[in-house]
Coordinates of C-alpha atoms in Angstrom, one line a residue:
M25 CA 69.2 -22.1 5.2
G26 CA 69.4 -22.8 1.5
K27 CA 67.5 -26.0 1.9
W28 CA 64.8 -24.2 3.9
F29 CA 64.4 -21.7 1.0
K30 CA 64.3 -24.4 -1.6
S31 CA 61.7 -26.3 0.4
G32 CA 59.2 -23.5 -0.3
A33 CA 58.4 -22.9 3.4
P34 CA 59.3 -19.2 3.4
W35 CA 56.9 -18.5 0.6
I36 CA 54.1 -20.3 2.5
W37 CA 54.8 -18.1 5.6
M38 CA 54.9 -15.0 3.4
T39 CA 51.6 -15.9 1.8
G40 CA 50.0 -16.6 5.1
G41 CA 51.3 -13.4 6.5
A42 CA 50.0 -11.4 3.5
V43 CA 46.6 -13.0 3.9
S44 CA 46.6 -12.2 7.6
L45 CA 47.5 -8.6 7.0
S46 CA 44.8 -8.3 4.4
L47 CA 42.2 -9.7 6.8
V48 CA 43.4 -7.3 9.5
A49 CA 43.2 -4.4 7.2
V50 CA 39.7 -5.3 6.0
L51 CA 38.4 -5.8 9.5
G52 CA 40.1 -2.6 10.7
L53 CA 38.4 -0.7 7.9
L54 CA 35.0 -2.2 8.7
L55 CA 35.5 -1.4 12.4
L56 CA 36.5 2.2 11.6
I57 CA 33.5 2.7 9.3
G58 CA 31.2 1.0 11.8
W59 CA 32.4 3.0 14.8
R60 CA 32.3 6.4 13.0
G61 CA 28.8 5.6 11.7
L62 CA 27.1 4.0 14.6
V63 CA 28.4 6.4 17.2
Y64 CA 26.4 9.1 15.4
F65 CA 23.2 7.6 17.0
W66 CA 24.5 7.7 20.5
P67 CA 23.1 10.5 22.6
H68 CA 25.9 13.0 23.0
P69 CA 26.1 15.4 26.0
I70 CA 24.9 19.0 25.4
Y71 CA 27.1 21.8 26.8
E72 CA 26.4 25.4 27.6
W73 CA 29.4 27.7 27.1
Q74 CA 30.0 31.2 28.3
L75 CA 32.2 32.8 25.7
E76 CA 34.2 36.1 25.6
D77 CA 36.4 36.9 22.6
E78 CA 39.4 39.2 22.5
S79 CA 37.2 42.3 21.9
G80 CA 35.3 41.6 25.1
N81 CA 32.1 40.5 23.4
K82 CA 30.2 38.0 25.6
S83 CA 27.8 35.3 24.3
V84 CA 26.2 32.0 25.2
L85 CA 26.6 28.9 23.1
I86 CA 24.6 25.7 23.4
G87 CA 25.4 22.6 21.4
E88 CA 27.2 19.2 21.1
I89 CA 30.9 18.8 20.5
N90 CA 31.3 17.3 17.1
D91 CA 35.0 17.4 16.7
R92 CA 38.2 18.9 18.2
E93 CA 41.6 19.6 16.9
L94 CA 45.0 21.2 17.8
V95 CA 45.8 24.4 15.9
P96 CA 49.3 26.0 15.9
V97 CA 49.3 29.4 17.6
E98 CA 51.3 30.9 14.7
R99 CA 48.6 30.0 12.3
L100 CA 45.9 31.6 14.5
R101 CA 47.9 34.8 14.8
A102 CA 48.4 34.8 11.0
S103 CA 44.7 34.7 10.6
G104 CA 44.3 37.9 12.6
L105 CA 44.0 36.8 16.2
A106 CA 46.3 38.6 18.7
L107 CA 46.4 36.0 21.4
K108 CA 48.4 38.3 23.7
G109 CA 50.4 36.5 26.4
E110 CA 49.8 33.1 24.9
E111 CA 53.0 31.0 25.2
R112 CA 51.7 27.6 24.2
E113 CA 52.6 26.4 20.7
E114 CA 49.1 24.8 20.1
L115 CA 45.6 25.6 21.2
T116 CA 42.5 23.3 21.1
R117 CA 39.5 24.4 19.2
Y118 CA 36.1 22.7 19.2
L119 CA 33.6 22.1 16.4
V120 CA 30.3 22.6 18.1
K121 CA 27.0 21.5 16.5
T122 CA 24.6 24.4 17.5
G123 CA 21.4 23.4 15.6
N124 CA 18.6 26.0 15.7
R125 CA 19.1 26.5 12.0
E126 CA 16.5 29.2 11.5
F127 CA 18.1 31.5 14.1
V128 CA 21.8 30.6 13.7
D129 CA 23.7 31.2 10.4
L130 CA 25.6 27.9 10.6
D131 CA 24.8 24.5 12.1
F132 CA 28.4 24.2 13.2
R133 CA 30.8 26.7 14.8
W134 CA 34.5 26.6 15.8
V135 CA 35.2 27.7 19.3
L136 CA 38.8 28.4 20.5
E137 CA 39.6 27.3 24.0
T138 CA 40.9 30.8 24.9
D139 CA 37.4 32.2 24.3
I140 CA 35.7 29.8 26.7
K141 CA 35.1 31.3 30.2
S142 CA 33.0 28.4 31.5
R143 CA 31.4 25.2 30.3
T144 CA 28.5 23.5 32.0
Q145 CA 26.4 20.4 31.3
P146 CA 22.9 21.2 32.7
A147 CA 20.5 18.3 33.1
E148 CA 17.6 20.4 31.9
L149 CA 19.1 21.0 28.4
A150 CA 17.0 19.2 25.8
M151 CA 17.6 18.2 22.2
V152 CA 14.4 18.5 20.1
E153 CA 14.5 16.5 16.8
R154 CA 12.4 18.2 14.2
A155 CA 11.0 17.2 10.8
T156 CA 12.5 20.3 9.3
N157 CA 15.5 22.6 10.1
G158 CA 17.4 19.9 12.0
N159 CA 17.8 19.7 15.8
F160 CA 16.9 22.5 18.3
Y161 CA 18.8 22.9 21.6
G162 CA 17.5 24.7 24.6
Y163 CA 15.5 24.6 27.9
I164 CA 11.9 23.5 27.6
T165 CA 9.9 26.1 29.6
S166 CA 6.3 25.0 29.0
V167 CA 4.1 22.5 27.1
K168 CA 0.7 23.4 25.6
E169 CA -1.7 20.4 25.9
D170 CA -5.3 20.6 24.8
G171 CA -5.1 24.4 24.9
R172 CA -3.8 24.4 28.5
E173 CA -0.3 25.5 29.3
V174 CA 1.8 23.3 31.5
T175 CA 4.9 24.7 33.2
T176 CA 5.5 22.2 36.0
D177 CA 6.1 18.4 35.7
L178 CA 7.0 18.8 32.1
H179 CA 8.3 15.4 31.3
P180 CA 5.0 13.4 31.5
A181 CA 3.0 16.2 29.7
L182 CA 5.6 16.3 27.0
L183 CA 5.6 12.5 26.5
R184 CA 1.9 12.6 26.2
V185 CA 1.7 15.3 23.6
L186 CA 4.6 13.9 21.7
A187 CA 3.1 10.4 21.5
R188 CA -0.2 11.9 20.4
A189 CA 1.4 14.1 17.7
N190 CA 3.5 11.2 16.4
A191 CA 0.4 9.0 16.2
L192 CA -1.5 11.7 14.3
S193 CA 1.4 12.4 11.9
S194 CA 1.7 8.7 11.2
Q195 CA -2.0 8.4 10.4
A196 CA -1.7 11.4 8.1
N197 CA 1.3 10.0 6.3
D198 CA -0.3 6.6 5.9
L199 CA -3.5 8.2 4.6
Q200 CA -1.6 10.4 2.1
K201 CA 0.6 7.6 0.8
G202 CA -2.1 4.9 1.0
D203 CA -5.7 5.8 0.1
I204 CA -5.0 9.3 -1.3
G205 CA -2.1 7.9 -3.3
S206 CA -4.2 5.1 -4.6
I207 CA -6.9 7.5 -5.7
N208 CA -4.4 9.6 -7.6
Y209 CA -3.0 6.5 -9.3
Q210 CA -6.5 5.4 -10.3
L211 CA -7.3 8.9 -11.7
E212 CA -4.2 8.8 -13.8
R213 CA -5.1 5.3 -15.1
L214 CA -8.6 6.7 -16.1
R215 CA -6.9 9.6 -17.9
L216 CA -4.7 7.2 -19.8
K217 CA -7.6 4.9 -20.6
E218 CA -9.5 7.8 -22.1
R219 CA -6.5 8.9 -24.1
K220 CA -6.0 5.4 -25.4
A221 CA -9.6 5.1 -26.5
E222 CA -9.3 8.5 -28.2
L223 CA -6.2 7.4 -30.1
D224 CA -7.9 4.2 -31.2
D225 CA -11.0 6.1 -32.2
K226 CA -13.1 4.1 -29.7
L227 CA -14.1 7.0 -27.4
T228 CA -17.9 6.7 -27.5
D229 CA -20.4 8.7 -25.5
Q230 CA -21.1 5.7 -23.3
L231 CA -17.4 5.2 -22.5
K232 CA -17.1 9.0 -21.7
A233 CA -20.1 8.7 -19.4
E234 CA -18.6 5.6 -17.6
L235 CA -15.2 7.3 -17.2
A236 CA -16.8 10.5 -16.0
S237 CA -18.8 8.5 -13.4
E238 CA -15.8 6.7 -12.2
R239 CA -13.8 9.9 -12.0
Q240 CA -16.5 11.7 -10.1
A241 CA -16.7 8.8 -7.6
L242 CA -13.0 9.0 -7.1
N243 CA -13.0 12.8 -6.7
D244 CA -15.8 12.5 -4.1
R245 CA -13.8 10.0 -2.2
Y246 CA -10.8 12.2 -2.5
Q247 CA -12.6 15.2 -1.0
V248 CA -13.6 13.1 2.0
L249 CA -10.1 11.8 2.6
E250 CA -8.7 15.3 2.1
K251 CA -10.9 16.7 4.9
E252 CA -9.8 13.8 7.1
L253 CA -6.1 14.6 6.3
F254 CA -6.5 18.3 7.1
S255 CA -8.3 17.3 10.3
L256 CA -5.4 15.0 11.4
R257 CA -2.9 17.8 10.7
S258 CA -4.9 20.4 12.6
Q259 CA -5.1 18.1 15.6
A260 CA -1.4 17.5 15.5
D261 CA -0.8 21.3 15.4
R262 CA -3.0 21.9 18.5
D263 CA -0.3 21.1 21.0
S264 CA 3.1 22.8 21.2
I265 CA 6.2 23.3 23.3
T266 CA 8.1 26.5 24.2
V267 CA 11.9 26.3 24.3
K268 CA 14.4 28.9 25.6
D269 CA 17.3 29.0 23.2
M270 CA 20.9 30.2 23.5
R271 CA 19.8 33.8 22.7
G272 CA 17.5 33.8 25.7
E273 CA 14.5 34.0 23.4
L274 CA 11.4 31.8 23.8
V275 CA 10.6 29.8 20.7
T276 CA 7.2 28.0 20.3
M277 CA 7.1 24.9 18.1
P278 CA 4.0 23.0 17.1
M279 CA 4.2 19.3 18.0
S280 CA 3.5 18.3 14.3
R281 CA 7.1 19.4 13.6
V282 CA 8.6 17.6 16.6
L283 CA 9.8 14.0 16.1
D284 CA 11.5 13.4 19.5
V285 CA 12.7 15.1 22.6
V286 CA 15.5 13.9 24.8
W287 CA 17.6 15.1 27.7
P288 CA 21.0 13.5 27.0
N289 CA 22.6 15.0 30.1
D290 CA 20.0 13.4 32.3
M291 CA 20.0 9.9 30.8
S292 CA 21.3 6.8 32.4
L293 CA 23.5 4.3 30.6
M294 CA 20.5 2.0 29.9
A295 CA 18.5 4.9 28.7
K296 CA 21.3 5.9 26.3
V297 CA 21.5 2.3 25.0
G298 CA 17.8 2.2 24.4
H299 CA 17.9 5.5 22.6
W300 CA 20.8 4.3 20.5
F301 CA 18.7 1.2 19.4
H302 CA 15.7 3.4 18.7
Q303 CA 17.7 5.9 16.6
T304 CA 19.4 3.1 14.7
A305 CA 16.0 1.5 13.9
K306 CA 14.7 4.8 12.7
F307 CA 17.7 5.2 10.4
V308 CA 17.0 1.8 8.8
T309 CA 13.2 2.2 8.6
D310 CA 12.4 5.9 8.0
D311 CA 12.4 8.0 4.8
P312 CA 15.1 10.6 4.2
R313 CA 14.5 14.3 4.7
E314 CA 16.3 17.6 4.7
A315 CA 18.1 16.9 1.4
N316 CA 19.0 13.4 2.6
T317 CA 21.1 14.8 5.6
E318 CA 18.4 13.8 8.1
G319 CA 16.1 10.8 8.6
G320 CA 16.5 7.3 7.4
V321 CA 17.5 5.3 4.3
F322 CA 14.8 2.7 3.9
P323 CA 14.0 3.6 0.3
A324 CA 17.7 3.2 -0.6
I325 CA 17.9 -0.1 1.2
F326 CA 14.8 -1.4 -0.6
G327 CA 16.0 -0.1 -4.0
T328 CA 19.4 -1.7 -3.6
V329 CA 18.1 -5.1 -2.6
F330 CA 15.3 -5.0 -5.2
M331 CA 17.6 -4.1 -8.0
V332 CA 20.2 -6.7 -7.0
I333 CA 17.6 -9.5 -6.8
L334 CA 16.1 -8.4 -10.2
M335 CA 19.7 -8.4 -11.7
A336 CA 20.3 -11.9 -10.3
I337 CA 17.1 -13.2 -11.8
I338 CA 18.2 -11.9 -15.2
V339 CA 21.9 -12.7 -15.2
T340 CA 21.7 -16.2 -13.9
P341 CA 19.9 -17.9 -16.7
L342 CA 21.7 -15.8 -19.3
G343 CA 25.1 -16.7 -17.9
V344 CA 24.3 -20.4 -17.5
V345 CA 22.9 -20.8 -21.0
A346 CA 25.9 -19.0 -22.5
A347 CA 28.4 -21.2 -20.5
V348 CA 26.5 -24.4 -21.4
Y349 CA 26.6 -23.5 -25.1
L350 CA 30.3 -22.6 -25.0
H351 CA 31.3 -25.7 -23.1
E352 CA 28.9 -28.4 -24.1
Y353 CA 27.8 -27.5 -27.7
A354 CA 30.2 -25.1 -29.4
G355 CA 33.0 -26.5 -31.4
K356 CA 36.6 -25.7 -30.7
N357 CA 37.2 -23.3 -33.6
S358 CA 38.2 -19.7 -34.1
L359 CA 34.7 -18.4 -33.6
T360 CA 34.5 -20.0 -30.1
K361 CA 37.9 -18.6 -29.2
I362 CA 36.9 -15.1 -30.3
I363 CA 33.7 -15.4 -28.2
R364 CA 35.8 -16.5 -25.1
I365 CA 38.2 -13.6 -25.6
A366 CA 35.3 -11.2 -25.9
V367 CA 33.7 -12.5 -22.7
I368 CA 37.0 -12.1 -20.8
N369 CA 37.5 -8.6 -22.2
L370 CA 34.0 -7.5 -21.2
A371 CA 35.0 -8.1 -17.6
G372 CA 37.6 -5.3 -17.9
V373 CA 35.3 -2.6 -19.5
P374 CA 34.8 0.4 -17.2
S375 CA 31.4 0.3 -15.6
I376 CA 30.4 3.8 -16.8
V377 CA 30.7 2.5 -20.4
Y378 CA 28.0 0.0 -19.5
G379 CA 25.9 2.9 -18.2
V380 CA 26.2 4.8 -21.4
F381 CA 25.3 1.6 -23.4
G382 CA 22.3 1.0 -21.1
L383 CA 21.1 4.6 -21.5
G384 CA 21.4 4.5 -25.3
F385 CA 20.1 1.0 -26.0
F386 CA 17.8 0.0 -23.1
V387 CA 16.3 3.3 -22.1
Y388 CA 16.1 5.3 -25.4
T389 CA 15.9 2.5 -28.0
L390 CA 14.2 -0.4 -26.3
G391 CA 12.2 1.6 -23.8
G392 CA 11.2 4.2 -26.4
S393 CA 10.0 1.4 -28.7
I394 CA 7.9 -0.1 -25.9
D395 CA 6.3 3.3 -25.2
R396 CA 5.4 3.8 -28.9
L397 CA 4.0 0.3 -29.2
F398 CA 2.2 -0.3 -25.9
Y399 CA 1.9 3.1 -24.1
P400 CA 1.2 5.7 -26.9
E401 CA -1.5 7.3 -24.7
A402 CA 1.1 8.4 -22.1
L403 CA 3.4 10.1 -24.7
P404 CA 5.2 12.5 -24.7
S405 CA 5.6 11.5 -21.0
P406 CA 7.7 8.3 -21.1
T407 CA 6.7 5.1 -19.3
F408 CA 9.6 2.7 -20.1
G409 CA 11.5 5.3 -22.2
S410 CA 13.1 6.9 -19.1
P411 CA 15.6 5.5 -16.6
G412 CA 14.2 2.9 -14.2
V413 CA 15.0 -0.1 -12.1
I414 CA 14.5 -2.6 -14.9
W415 CA 17.1 -0.9 -17.1
S416 CA 19.5 -0.7 -14.1
A417 CA 19.1 -4.4 -13.5
L418 CA 19.6 -5.2 -17.2
T419 CA 22.7 -3.0 -17.4
L420 CA 24.3 -4.6 -14.3
A421 CA 23.3 -8.0 -15.6
I422 CA 25.4 -7.4 -18.7
L423 CA 28.2 -5.9 -16.6
T424 CA 28.3 -9.1 -14.4
L425 CA 27.5 -11.6 -17.1
P426 CA 31.2 -12.5 -17.8
V427 CA 31.7 -13.4 -14.1
V428 CA 28.8 -15.9 -14.2
I429 CA 29.9 -17.3 -17.6
V430 CA 33.5 -18.0 -16.5
S431 CA 32.5 -19.4 -13.1
T432 CA 29.9 -21.7 -14.6
E433 CA 32.3 -22.9 -17.3
E434 CA 34.8 -23.7 -14.6
G435 CA 32.2 -25.8 -12.8
L436 CA 31.2 -27.6 -16.0
A437 CA 34.9 -28.3 -16.7
R438 CA 35.4 -30.0 -13.3
I439 CA 32.7 -32.6 -14.0
P440 CA 34.3 -35.8 -15.4
S441 CA 33.4 -36.7 -18.9
T442 CA 32.8 -40.3 -17.7
I443 CA 29.6 -39.1 -15.9
R444 CA 28.3 -37.7 -19.1
Q445 CA 29.2 -40.8 -21.1
G446 CA 27.6 -43.1 -18.5
S447 CA 24.4 -41.1 -18.6
L448 CA 24.3 -41.3 -22.4
A449 CA 25.1 -45.0 -22.3
L450 CA 22.1 -45.6 -20.1
G451 CA 19.8 -44.1 -22.7
A452 CA 19.5 -40.5 -21.6
T453 CA 19.6 -37.7 -24.1
Q454 CA 22.2 -34.9 -24.0
A455 CA 19.5 -32.5 -22.8
E456 CA 18.4 -34.9 -20.0
T457 CA 22.0 -35.4 -19.0
L458 CA 22.6 -31.7 -18.8
W459 CA 19.4 -31.0 -16.9
R460 CA 19.5 -33.9 -14.4
I461 CA 23.2 -34.6 -14.0
V462 CA 25.6 -31.8 -15.2
L463 CA 23.8 -28.7 -14.1
P464 CA 23.0 -30.0 -10.6
M465 CA 26.7 -30.9 -10.1
A466 CA 27.7 -27.5 -11.5
S467 CA 25.2 -25.6 -9.3
P468 CA 27.7 -24.7 -6.6
A469 CA 29.9 -23.1 -9.3
I470 CA 26.9 -21.2 -10.7
M471 CA 26.2 -19.9 -7.2
T472 CA 29.8 -18.9 -6.8
G473 CA 29.5 -16.8 -10.0
L474 CA 26.2 -15.3 -8.7
I475 CA 27.9 -14.4 -5.4
L476 CA 30.7 -12.6 -7.2
A477 CA 28.1 -10.8 -9.5
I478 CA 26.1 -9.7 -6.4
A479 CA 29.2 -8.4 -4.7
R480 CA 30.1 -6.3 -7.7
A481 CA 26.6 -5.1 -8.7
A482 CA 25.5 -4.0 -5.2
G483 CA 28.4 -1.6 -5.0
E484 CA 28.2 -0.1 -8.5
V485 CA 27.1 3.5 -8.7
A486 CA 28.5 5.1 -11.9
P487 CA 26.2 3.2 -14.4
L488 CA 23.2 3.5 -12.2
M489 CA 23.4 7.3 -12.3
L490 CA 22.6 7.1 -16.0
V491 CA 19.9 4.3 -16.1
G492 CA 17.7 4.7 -13.0
V493 CA 19.0 5.9 -9.7
V494 CA 17.9 9.3 -8.3
K495 CA 18.5 11.4 -5.3
L496 CA 15.0 11.0 -3.9
A497 CA 12.3 8.6 -5.2
P498 CA 8.8 9.7 -4.1
T499 CA 7.5 6.1 -4.4
L500 CA 9.0 2.6 -4.1
P501 CA 9.1 0.2 -7.1
M502 CA 6.6 -1.9 -5.2
D503 CA 3.2 -0.8 -3.8
G504 CA -0.4 -1.8 -3.4
N505 CA -1.4 -0.7 -6.9
F506 CA -1.7 -3.2 -9.8
P507 CA 0.6 -4.7 -11.1
Y508 CA 2.3 -4.2 -7.7
L509 CA 5.8 -4.3 -9.1
H510 CA 6.6 -1.2 -11.0
V511 CA 9.9 -1.9 -12.7
E512 CA 9.7 1.2 -14.8
R513 CA 10.1 3.5 -11.8
K514 CA 13.3 5.2 -10.7
F515 CA 14.7 4.2 -7.4
M516 CA 17.2 5.1 -4.6
H517 CA 20.5 3.2 -4.0
L518 CA 22.7 3.1 -1.0
G519 CA 25.9 3.7 -3.1
F520 CA 24.4 6.8 -4.8
H521 CA 23.1 8.0 -1.4
I522 CA 26.6 7.9 0.0
Y523 CA 27.9 9.9 -3.0
D524 CA 25.0 12.4 -2.8
V525 CA 25.3 13.0 1.0
G526 CA 29.1 13.1 1.0
F527 CA 29.7 15.3 -2.0
Q528 CA 26.5 17.0 -3.0
S529 CA 25.2 17.9 0.5
P530 CA 24.8 21.6 1.4
N531 CA 26.0 20.9 4.9
V532 CA 29.1 18.7 4.8
E533 CA 29.8 18.6 8.5
A534 CA 26.2 17.4 9.3
A535 CA 26.3 14.8 6.5
R536 CA 29.7 13.3 7.3
P537 CA 28.5 10.8 10.0
L538 CA 25.7 9.7 7.7
V539 CA 28.3 8.8 5.1
Y540 CA 29.9 6.4 7.5
A541 CA 26.6 5.0 8.7
T542 CA 25.3 4.5 5.2
S543 CA 28.6 3.0 4.1
F544 CA 28.5 0.5 7.0
L545 CA 24.9 -0.3 6.1
L546 CA 25.8 -0.9 2.4
V547 CA 28.6 -3.3 3.5
T548 CA 26.1 -5.0 5.8
V549 CA 23.5 -5.4 3.0
I550 CA 26.2 -6.8 0.6
V551 CA 27.4 -9.2 3.3
G552 CA 23.8 -10.3 3.9
L553 CA 23.1 -11.0 0.3
N554 CA 26.4 -12.9 -0.1
L555 CA 25.8 -15.0 3.0
T556 CA 22.4 -15.9 1.7
A557 CA 23.9 -17.0 -1.6
I558 CA 26.7 -18.8 0.1
G559 CA 24.1 -20.7 2.3
I560 CA 22.2 -21.7 -0.9
R561 CA 25.5 -22.8 -2.5
N562 CA 26.5 -24.9 0.5
H563 CA 23.0 -26.5 0.5
L564 CA 23.3 -27.4 -3.1
R565 CA 26.8 -28.8 -2.7
E566 CA 25.6 -31.1 0.0
K567 CA 22.4 -32.0 -1.9
F568 CA 24.2 -33.1 -5.0
R569 CA 27.4 -34.5 -3.4
S570 CA 26.2 -38.0 -4.1
L571 CA 26.3 -37.4 -7.8
E572 CA 30.1 -36.9 -7.6
H573 CA 30.5 -40.5 -6.4

């Protein structure tokens, strides 16, 4: 036994066991987040309850079961419930998602099993997904199509008016974000051009006339597009549906507010799978709505990926140049040691400190100076002197710079000195040796540092809250207006979206599944970025493997 311990075999088994447990824990966590998030898009059955409380008050409740829990009877009695004749120690209560937000005080309601007289699952119960006020549950009694009310064979009529309304709403949104948004952008550019000419004392009568002519042409075009937009919206409002809710009241909703209608209780397994894929795709591609508790997260996905790519473009050359200087050119003296210690210590600085530095230096100092030098016509409204995606990328580049420097230095240190000496002996200069021999051989290590930088930067939230990220960004950092990439704009981020939905949402119960779904999506995005970088690293490793021999 003693020899076995001295051989080191127990430590190998302990290390292997610890790695295995870590992998199981990570996979278990990912499975939990994925399950809790992705099950949100599955069509859940809708129930109709007949309720009667201890006072004899009867009511009807329609909704989905969101959660259930066992509650001690003693705690219920302490809260004021009599529960006469109840001998059980625990009772089940259900958290029911009732929807119908404009007619019901709360989206969710707790129902105790002793209050339930009956529970049915009618196939005719429908869930109406709306653009505002969340879901609506009830029985669809009629469909108004082209001014004609349809009360029989509702499914085909409803699908027709829904497809028509969605197509019209999509055209209206594209028109508003596309041509109308472009006109507004051009009008603002004309205003800034006029203001700049005024500041430079170059605002002549001829220039005024040209600007006025361009502005009038844009306004005329705007009036035409506005009439087209109003026409599309009025056409979308022409059709409507009437739904009987849990109160027994008939509620009429214009189809312009309806996004989708499904009958979960009447769906087959294949229909449910198709609906799940449809809802998941909408979550990935749509814009958020209802204070981020409904809709999708596409702007947050775009902002996260765009910011990380911009950060990678900035940090890679900076980190490589710094590592090359420290390893290839800097002398082994006290100054170099101090620089190395500073680089190592920078890796341990809290991220929020980088955010404060970015806000003070990049946003206020550098951005404010750029505004005063190049954009005086826009002042006092800042252009670069306010938080934006470029300042977020620069802040995270500084945050992850030590990782890239250390990884690149390790790669440079693994290259034998004989290779450098052989290159120099054949007549190559030191710069040529670095560019053609050393850096290609160190490129896998550079990519390793970039992978670590991406993994950390994509999940950072605290510094971004100070230098660029917002709850809701009206426009993306990239659009069809010159210069197409607007790095001065604020942006949305998946990490901040999780924080906002989970801790700042007015409706915590409704937002909880979205927290899991967005968390799983963030992990997926980070894994995708890392796999892309790993693929590039492996390609470079195979490409320059011959140099090692």
